[in-house]
Coordinates of C-alpha atoms and ligand atoms in Angstrom, one line a residue:
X250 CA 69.1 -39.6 21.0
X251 CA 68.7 -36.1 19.3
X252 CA 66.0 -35.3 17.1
X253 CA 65.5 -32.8 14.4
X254 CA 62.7 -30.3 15.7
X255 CA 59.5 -30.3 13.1
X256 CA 59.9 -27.1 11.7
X257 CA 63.5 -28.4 10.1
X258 CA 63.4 -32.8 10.2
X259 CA 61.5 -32.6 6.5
X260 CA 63.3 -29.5 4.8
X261 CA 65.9 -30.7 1.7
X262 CA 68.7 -28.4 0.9
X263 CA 68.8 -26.4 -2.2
X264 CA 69.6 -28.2 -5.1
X265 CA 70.0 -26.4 -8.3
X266 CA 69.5 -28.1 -11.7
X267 CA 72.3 -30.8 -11.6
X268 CA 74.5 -31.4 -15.2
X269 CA 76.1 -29.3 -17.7
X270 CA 73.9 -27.7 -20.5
X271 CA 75.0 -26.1 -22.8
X272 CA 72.0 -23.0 -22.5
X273 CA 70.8 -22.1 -18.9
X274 CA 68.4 -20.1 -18.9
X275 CA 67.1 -21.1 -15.6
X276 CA 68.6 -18.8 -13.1
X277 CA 67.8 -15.1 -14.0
X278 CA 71.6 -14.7 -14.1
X279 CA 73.4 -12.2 -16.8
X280 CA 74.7 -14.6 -19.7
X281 CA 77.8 -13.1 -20.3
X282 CA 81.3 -13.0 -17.9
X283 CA 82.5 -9.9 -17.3
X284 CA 84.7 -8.4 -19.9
X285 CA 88.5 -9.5 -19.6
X286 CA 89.5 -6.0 -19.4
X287 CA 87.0 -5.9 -15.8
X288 CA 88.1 -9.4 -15.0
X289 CA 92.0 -7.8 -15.4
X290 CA 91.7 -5.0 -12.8
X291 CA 90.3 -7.5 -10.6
X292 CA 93.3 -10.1 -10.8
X293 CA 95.6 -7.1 -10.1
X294 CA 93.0 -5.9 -6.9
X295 CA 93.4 -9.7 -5.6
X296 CA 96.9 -8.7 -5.1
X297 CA 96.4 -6.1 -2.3
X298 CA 93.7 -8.2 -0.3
X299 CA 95.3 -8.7 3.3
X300 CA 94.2 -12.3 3.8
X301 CA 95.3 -12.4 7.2
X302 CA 92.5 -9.7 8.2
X303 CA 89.2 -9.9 8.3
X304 CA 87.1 -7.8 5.9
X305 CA 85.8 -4.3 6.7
X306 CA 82.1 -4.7 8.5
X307 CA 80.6 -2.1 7.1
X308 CA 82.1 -2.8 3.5
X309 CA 82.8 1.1 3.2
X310 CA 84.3 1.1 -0.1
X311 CA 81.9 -1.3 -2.2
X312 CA 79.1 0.7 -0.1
X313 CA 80.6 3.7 -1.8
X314 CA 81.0 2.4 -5.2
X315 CA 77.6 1.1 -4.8
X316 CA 75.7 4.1 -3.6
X317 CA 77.4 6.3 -6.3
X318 CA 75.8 4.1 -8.9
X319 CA 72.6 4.3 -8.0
X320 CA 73.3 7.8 -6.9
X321 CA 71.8 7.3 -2.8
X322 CA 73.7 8.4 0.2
X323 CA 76.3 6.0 1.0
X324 CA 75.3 6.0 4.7
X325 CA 71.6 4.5 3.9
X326 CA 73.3 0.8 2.5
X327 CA 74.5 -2.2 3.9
X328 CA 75.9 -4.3 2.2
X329 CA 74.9 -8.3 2.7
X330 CA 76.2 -11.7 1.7
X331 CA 73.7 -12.1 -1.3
X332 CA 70.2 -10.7 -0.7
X333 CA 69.7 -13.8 0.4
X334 CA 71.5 -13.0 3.1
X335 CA 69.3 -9.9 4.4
X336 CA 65.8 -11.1 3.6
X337 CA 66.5 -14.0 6.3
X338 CA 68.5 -11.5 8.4
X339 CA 65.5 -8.8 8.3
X340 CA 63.0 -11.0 8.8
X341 CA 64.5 -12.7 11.7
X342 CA 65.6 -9.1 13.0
X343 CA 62.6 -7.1 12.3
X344 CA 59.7 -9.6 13.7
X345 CA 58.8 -11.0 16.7
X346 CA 56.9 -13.9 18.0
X347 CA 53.5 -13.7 17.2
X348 CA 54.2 -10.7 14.6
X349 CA 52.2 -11.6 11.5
X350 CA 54.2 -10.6 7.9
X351 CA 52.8 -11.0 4.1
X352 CA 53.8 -12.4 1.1
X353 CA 51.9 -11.9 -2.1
X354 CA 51.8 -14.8 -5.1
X355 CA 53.2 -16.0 -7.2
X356 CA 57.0 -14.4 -5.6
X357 CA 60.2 -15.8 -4.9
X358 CA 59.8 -18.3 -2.7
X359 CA 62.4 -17.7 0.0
X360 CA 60.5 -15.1 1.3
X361 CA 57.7 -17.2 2.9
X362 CA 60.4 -20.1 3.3
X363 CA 62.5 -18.1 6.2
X364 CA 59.2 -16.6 7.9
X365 CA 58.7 -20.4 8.8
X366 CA 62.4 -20.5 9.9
X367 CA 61.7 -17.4 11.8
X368 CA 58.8 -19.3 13.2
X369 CA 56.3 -15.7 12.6
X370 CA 53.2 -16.4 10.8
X371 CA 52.7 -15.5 6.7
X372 CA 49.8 -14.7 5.3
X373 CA 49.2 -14.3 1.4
X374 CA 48.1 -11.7 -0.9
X375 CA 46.8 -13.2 -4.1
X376 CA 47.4 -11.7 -7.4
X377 CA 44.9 -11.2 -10.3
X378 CA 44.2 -13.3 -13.4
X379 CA 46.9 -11.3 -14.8
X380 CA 49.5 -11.7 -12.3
X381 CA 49.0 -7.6 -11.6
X382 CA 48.8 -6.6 -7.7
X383 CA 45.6 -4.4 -7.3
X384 CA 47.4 -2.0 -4.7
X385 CA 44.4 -0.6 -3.0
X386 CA 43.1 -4.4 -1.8
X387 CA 46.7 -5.2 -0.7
X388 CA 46.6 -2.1 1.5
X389 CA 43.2 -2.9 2.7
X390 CA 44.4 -6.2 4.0
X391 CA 47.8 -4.9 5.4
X392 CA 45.9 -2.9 7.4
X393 CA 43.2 -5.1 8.4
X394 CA 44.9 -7.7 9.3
X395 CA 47.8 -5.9 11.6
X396 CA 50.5 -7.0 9.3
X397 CA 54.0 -5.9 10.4
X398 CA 55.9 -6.5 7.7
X399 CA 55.2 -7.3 3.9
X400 CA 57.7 -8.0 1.5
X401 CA 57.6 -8.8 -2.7
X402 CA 59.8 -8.4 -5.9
X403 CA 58.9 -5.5 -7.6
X404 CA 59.3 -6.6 -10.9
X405 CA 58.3 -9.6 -9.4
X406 CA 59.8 -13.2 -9.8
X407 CA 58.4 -15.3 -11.4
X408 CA 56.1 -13.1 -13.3
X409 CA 57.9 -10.3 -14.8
X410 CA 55.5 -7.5 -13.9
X411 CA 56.0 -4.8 -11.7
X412 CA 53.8 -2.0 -9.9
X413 CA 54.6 1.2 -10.9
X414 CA 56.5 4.1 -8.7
X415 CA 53.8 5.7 -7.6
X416 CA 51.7 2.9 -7.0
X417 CA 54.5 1.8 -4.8
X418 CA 55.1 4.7 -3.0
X419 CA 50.9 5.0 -2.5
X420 CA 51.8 1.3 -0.7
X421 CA 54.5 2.5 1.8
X422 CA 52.5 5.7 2.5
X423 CA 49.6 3.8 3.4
X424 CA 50.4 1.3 5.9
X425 CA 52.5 1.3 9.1
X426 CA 54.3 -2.2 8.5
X427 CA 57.8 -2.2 7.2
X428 CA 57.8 -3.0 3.8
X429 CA 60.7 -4.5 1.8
X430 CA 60.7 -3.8 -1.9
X431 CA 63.5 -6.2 -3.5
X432 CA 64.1 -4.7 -6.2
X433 CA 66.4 -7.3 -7.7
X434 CA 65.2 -7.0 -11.6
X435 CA 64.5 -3.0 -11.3
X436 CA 68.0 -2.5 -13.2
X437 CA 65.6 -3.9 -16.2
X438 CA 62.8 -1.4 -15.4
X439 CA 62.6 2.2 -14.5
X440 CA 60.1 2.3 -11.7
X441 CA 62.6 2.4 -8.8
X442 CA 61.8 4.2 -5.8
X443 CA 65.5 4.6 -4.6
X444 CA 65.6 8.1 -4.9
X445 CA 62.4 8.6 -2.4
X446 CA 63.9 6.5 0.5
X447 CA 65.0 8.8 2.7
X448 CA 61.2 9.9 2.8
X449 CA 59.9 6.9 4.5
X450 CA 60.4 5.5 7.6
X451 CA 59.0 2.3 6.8
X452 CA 60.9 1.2 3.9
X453 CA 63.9 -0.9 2.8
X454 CA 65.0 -1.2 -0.8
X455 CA 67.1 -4.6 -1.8
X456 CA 69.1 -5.1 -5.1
X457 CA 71.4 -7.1 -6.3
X458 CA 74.8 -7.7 -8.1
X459 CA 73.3 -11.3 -9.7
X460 CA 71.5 -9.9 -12.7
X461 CA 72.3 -7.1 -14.6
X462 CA 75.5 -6.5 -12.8
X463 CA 76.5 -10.3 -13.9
X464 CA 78.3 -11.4 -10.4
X465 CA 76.3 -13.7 -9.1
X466 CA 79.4 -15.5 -7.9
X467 CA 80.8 -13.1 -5.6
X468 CA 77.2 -13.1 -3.8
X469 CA 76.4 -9.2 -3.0
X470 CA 73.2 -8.0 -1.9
X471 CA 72.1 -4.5 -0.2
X472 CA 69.3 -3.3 1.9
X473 CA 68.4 0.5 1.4
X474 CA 67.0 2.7 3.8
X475 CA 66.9 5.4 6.4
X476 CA 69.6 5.5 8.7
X477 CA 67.3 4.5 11.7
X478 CA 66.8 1.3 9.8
X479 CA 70.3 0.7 8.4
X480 CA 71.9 1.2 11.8
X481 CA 69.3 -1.8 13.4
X482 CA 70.5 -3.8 10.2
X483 CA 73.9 -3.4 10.7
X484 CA 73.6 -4.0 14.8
X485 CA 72.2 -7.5 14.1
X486 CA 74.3 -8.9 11.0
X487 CA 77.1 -10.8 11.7
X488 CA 80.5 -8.9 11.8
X489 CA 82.3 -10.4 8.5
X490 CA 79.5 -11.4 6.7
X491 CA 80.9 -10.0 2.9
X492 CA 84.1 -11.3 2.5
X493 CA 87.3 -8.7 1.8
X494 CA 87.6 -10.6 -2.4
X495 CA 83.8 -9.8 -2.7
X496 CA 84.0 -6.4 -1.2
X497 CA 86.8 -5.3 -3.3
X498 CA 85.4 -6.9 -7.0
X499 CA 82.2 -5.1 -6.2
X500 CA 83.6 -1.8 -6.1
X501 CA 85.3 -2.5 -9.1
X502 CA 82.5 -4.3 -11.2
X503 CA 80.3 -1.1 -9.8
X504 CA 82.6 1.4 -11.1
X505 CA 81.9 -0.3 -14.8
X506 CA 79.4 2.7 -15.3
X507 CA 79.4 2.0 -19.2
X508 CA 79.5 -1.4 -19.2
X509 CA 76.5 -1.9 -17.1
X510 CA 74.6 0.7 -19.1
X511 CA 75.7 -1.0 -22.8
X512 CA 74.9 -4.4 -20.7
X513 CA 71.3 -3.4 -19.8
X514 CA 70.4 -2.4 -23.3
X515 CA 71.5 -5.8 -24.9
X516 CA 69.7 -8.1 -22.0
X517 CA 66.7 -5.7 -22.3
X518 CA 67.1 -6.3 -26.1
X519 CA 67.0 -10.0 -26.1
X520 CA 64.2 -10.1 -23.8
X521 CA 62.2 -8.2 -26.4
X522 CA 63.3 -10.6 -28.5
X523 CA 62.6 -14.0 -26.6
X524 CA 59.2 -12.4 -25.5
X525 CA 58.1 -11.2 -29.2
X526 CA 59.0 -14.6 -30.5
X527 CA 57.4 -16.5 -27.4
X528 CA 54.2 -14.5 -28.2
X529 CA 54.1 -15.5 -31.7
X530 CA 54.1 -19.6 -30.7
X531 CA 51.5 -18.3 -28.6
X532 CA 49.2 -16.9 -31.4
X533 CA 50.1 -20.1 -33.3
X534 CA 49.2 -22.1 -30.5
X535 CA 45.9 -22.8 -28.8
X536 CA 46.6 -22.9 -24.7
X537 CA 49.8 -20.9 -24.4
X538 CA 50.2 -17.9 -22.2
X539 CA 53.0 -15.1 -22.3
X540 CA 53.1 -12.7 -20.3
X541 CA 54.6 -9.1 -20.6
X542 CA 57.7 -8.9 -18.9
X543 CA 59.7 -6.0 -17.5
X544 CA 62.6 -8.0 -16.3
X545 CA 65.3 -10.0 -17.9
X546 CA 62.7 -13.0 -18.7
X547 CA 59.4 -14.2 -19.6
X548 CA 56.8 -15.9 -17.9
X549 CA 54.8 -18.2 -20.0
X550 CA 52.0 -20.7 -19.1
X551 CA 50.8 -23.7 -21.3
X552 CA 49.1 -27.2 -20.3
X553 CA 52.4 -29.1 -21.3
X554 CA 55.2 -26.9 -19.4
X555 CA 56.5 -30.7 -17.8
X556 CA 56.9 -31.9 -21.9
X557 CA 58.2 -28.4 -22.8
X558 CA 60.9 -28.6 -20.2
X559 CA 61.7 -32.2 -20.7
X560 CA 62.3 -31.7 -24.8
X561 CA 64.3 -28.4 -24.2
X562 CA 66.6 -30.4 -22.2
X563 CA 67.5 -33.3 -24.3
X564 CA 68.3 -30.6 -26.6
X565 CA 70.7 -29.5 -23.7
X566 CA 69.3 -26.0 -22.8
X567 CA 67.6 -25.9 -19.3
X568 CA 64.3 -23.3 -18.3
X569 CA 62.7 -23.3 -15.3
X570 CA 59.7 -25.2 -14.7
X571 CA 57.3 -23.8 -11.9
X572 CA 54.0 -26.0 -11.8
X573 CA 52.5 -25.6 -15.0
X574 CA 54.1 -22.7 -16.3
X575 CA 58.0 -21.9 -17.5
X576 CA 60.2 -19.3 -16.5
X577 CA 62.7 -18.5 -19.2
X578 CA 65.5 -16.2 -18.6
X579 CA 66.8 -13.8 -21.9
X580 CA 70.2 -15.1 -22.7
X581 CA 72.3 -13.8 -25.3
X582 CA 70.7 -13.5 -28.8
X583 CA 72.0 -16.6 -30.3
X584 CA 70.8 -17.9 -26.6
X585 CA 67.3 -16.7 -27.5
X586 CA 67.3 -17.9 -30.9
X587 CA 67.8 -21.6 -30.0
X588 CA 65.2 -22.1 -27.5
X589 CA 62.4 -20.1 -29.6
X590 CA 63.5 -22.6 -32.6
X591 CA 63.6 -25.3 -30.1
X592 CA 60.3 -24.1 -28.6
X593 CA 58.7 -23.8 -32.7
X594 CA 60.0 -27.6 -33.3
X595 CA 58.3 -28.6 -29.8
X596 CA 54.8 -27.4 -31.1
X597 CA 55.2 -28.9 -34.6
X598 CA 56.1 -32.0 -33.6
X599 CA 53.4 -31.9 -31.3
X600 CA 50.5 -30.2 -33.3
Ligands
PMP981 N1 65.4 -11.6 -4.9 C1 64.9 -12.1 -6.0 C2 63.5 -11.6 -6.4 C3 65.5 -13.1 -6.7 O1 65.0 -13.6 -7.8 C4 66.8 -13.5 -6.3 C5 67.6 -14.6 -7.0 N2 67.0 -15.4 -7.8 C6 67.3 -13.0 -5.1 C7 66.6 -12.1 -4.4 C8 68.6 -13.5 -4.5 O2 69.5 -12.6 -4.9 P1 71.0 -12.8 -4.4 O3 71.8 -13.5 -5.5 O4 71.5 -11.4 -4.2 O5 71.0 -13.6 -3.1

């Protein structure tokens, strides 16, 4: 009889909030489709995709579109199936057995969930009070402890803070290990350091199409770095592994230099918004925490996150709940508006 090995036999798939709600701001996604004129060009695109082939490997032309974007070479990207995708593909790749790698916390979670896939050991690097990373003490303990790879959000989820550019270029100048800055919310922020990758030889830069770029359903992620890098990351992904309708929307959506901009400056709007109004239940409100946020939602921490979460559902508009805090993603404005009234109803009913 076969039996599941121990490191698998317990594990549950993923399982996203089940139901329909009529507000989700659980998921860090953009709110909005993309604009019918966008979604257009891409129903007359679909009509040139050779079905019968397989997709380009190296995704040349969404590389392109992406890389002129962000303005980096072309030739430094790969792209991946979701960064999803590459974070388990890197780590698998880029460690061996025994290798030790770090996590800091509170991150995304998948990060430590694949080193124990990978079967490499993770340690942890805690973060302040304040949910800030104090940079020296995480280089310190990189060092000390023979790490060989380290890898966080920067801005970070859940948190919404972020270390600065030069704090993290002090970081990857300071320690051998690889280190992986996915920078999946830095479309929100301006601390990138994209343009200073082809000075390190120990760095790899991830971002996304989910957020800003609002195409979370075609699942495009990309790994930055030097070529020395990129060629080992595209040596060990599999062949095919963004599909040819993906690969094409991409370089369309990318090409939607105005768009995105005008995009950016409405979601970093509403988060304003949603944070400003989260901070005033907070001044109202004995025991509620919100934290400054440089992404595209707010971090908040009360005693009663389970009750919180509970009463915005019923009222059909889903948050995440993380322990005893709430992550709440900045939805449109009207999206904003109903869960801080929701959210000031929920403390006077309360009170
Ligand atoms: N990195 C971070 C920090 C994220 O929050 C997420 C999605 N929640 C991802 C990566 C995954 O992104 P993708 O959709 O490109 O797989």
């Amino acid at each position: 009889m076969y039996r599941l090995n121990d490191k698998i036999k317990n594990l549950v798939p993923y399982e996203p909030i089940s139901g329909t709600y009529a507000i989700r701001l659980d998921a860090n996604e953009c709110p909005d489709n993309l604009p019918d004129d966008v979604r257009a060009q891409l129903c007359e695109r679909l009509k040139e995709i050779d079905f019968n082939r397989y997709p380009d490997p190296l995704a040349t032309r969404l590389v392109g579109s992406f890389a002129e974007y962000y303005g980096v070479d072309p030739s430094f990207v790969t792209a991946g199936n979701g960064s999803d995708e590459l974070i388990f593909l890197i780590e698998s790749a880029f460690l061996e057995k025994g290798d030790k790698m770090l996590v800091v916390s509170p991150d995304f979670s998948m990060y430590r969930f694949y080193s124990s896939i990978c079967e490499v050991e993770c340690e942890t690097f805690y973060k302040d009070e304040d949910l800030e990373i104090d940079v020296d003490a995480l280089i310190a303990k990189i060092n000390a402890e023979n790490i060989k790879l380290v890898l966080f959000s920067n801005p970070c989820n859940p948190t919404g803070k972020g270390i600065t550019r030069s704090e993290a270029e002090k970081l990857v100048g300071s320690v051998d290990a690889l280190v992986i800055l996915d920078e999946a919310y830095m479309d929100f922020w301006t601390e990138s350091v994209l343009d200073r990758i082809a000075e390190f030889s120990n760095l790899i830069i991830f971002r996304t199409a989910s957020k800003l770029v609002g195409s979370a359903a075609l699942r495009l992620g990309f790994a930055v770095a030097n070529p020395t890098i990129t060629r080992a990351i595209q040596a060990v992904k599999s062949p095919y592994n963004v599909n040819s309708v993906s690969q094409a929307f991409g370089e369309i959506i990318f090409r939607q230099k105005d768009y995105l901009k005008n995009r950016q400056k409405t979601i970093v709007r509403n988060k304003e918004l949603l944070y400003n109004g989260l901070v005033r239940i907070a001044e109202a409100q004995d025991g509620v925490t919100v934290y400054s946020s440089v992404a595209n939602f707010v971090f908040v921490k009360t005693g009663c996150s389970r009750q919180i979460w509970e009463f915005l559902k019923d009222r059909s508009i889903v948050v995440r709940l993380m322990g005893e805090n709430l992550r709440i993603t900045a939805g449109t404005e009207a999206e904003v508006n109903a869960v801080l009234d929701a959210l000031n109803e929920f403390f006077e009913v309360t009170r």
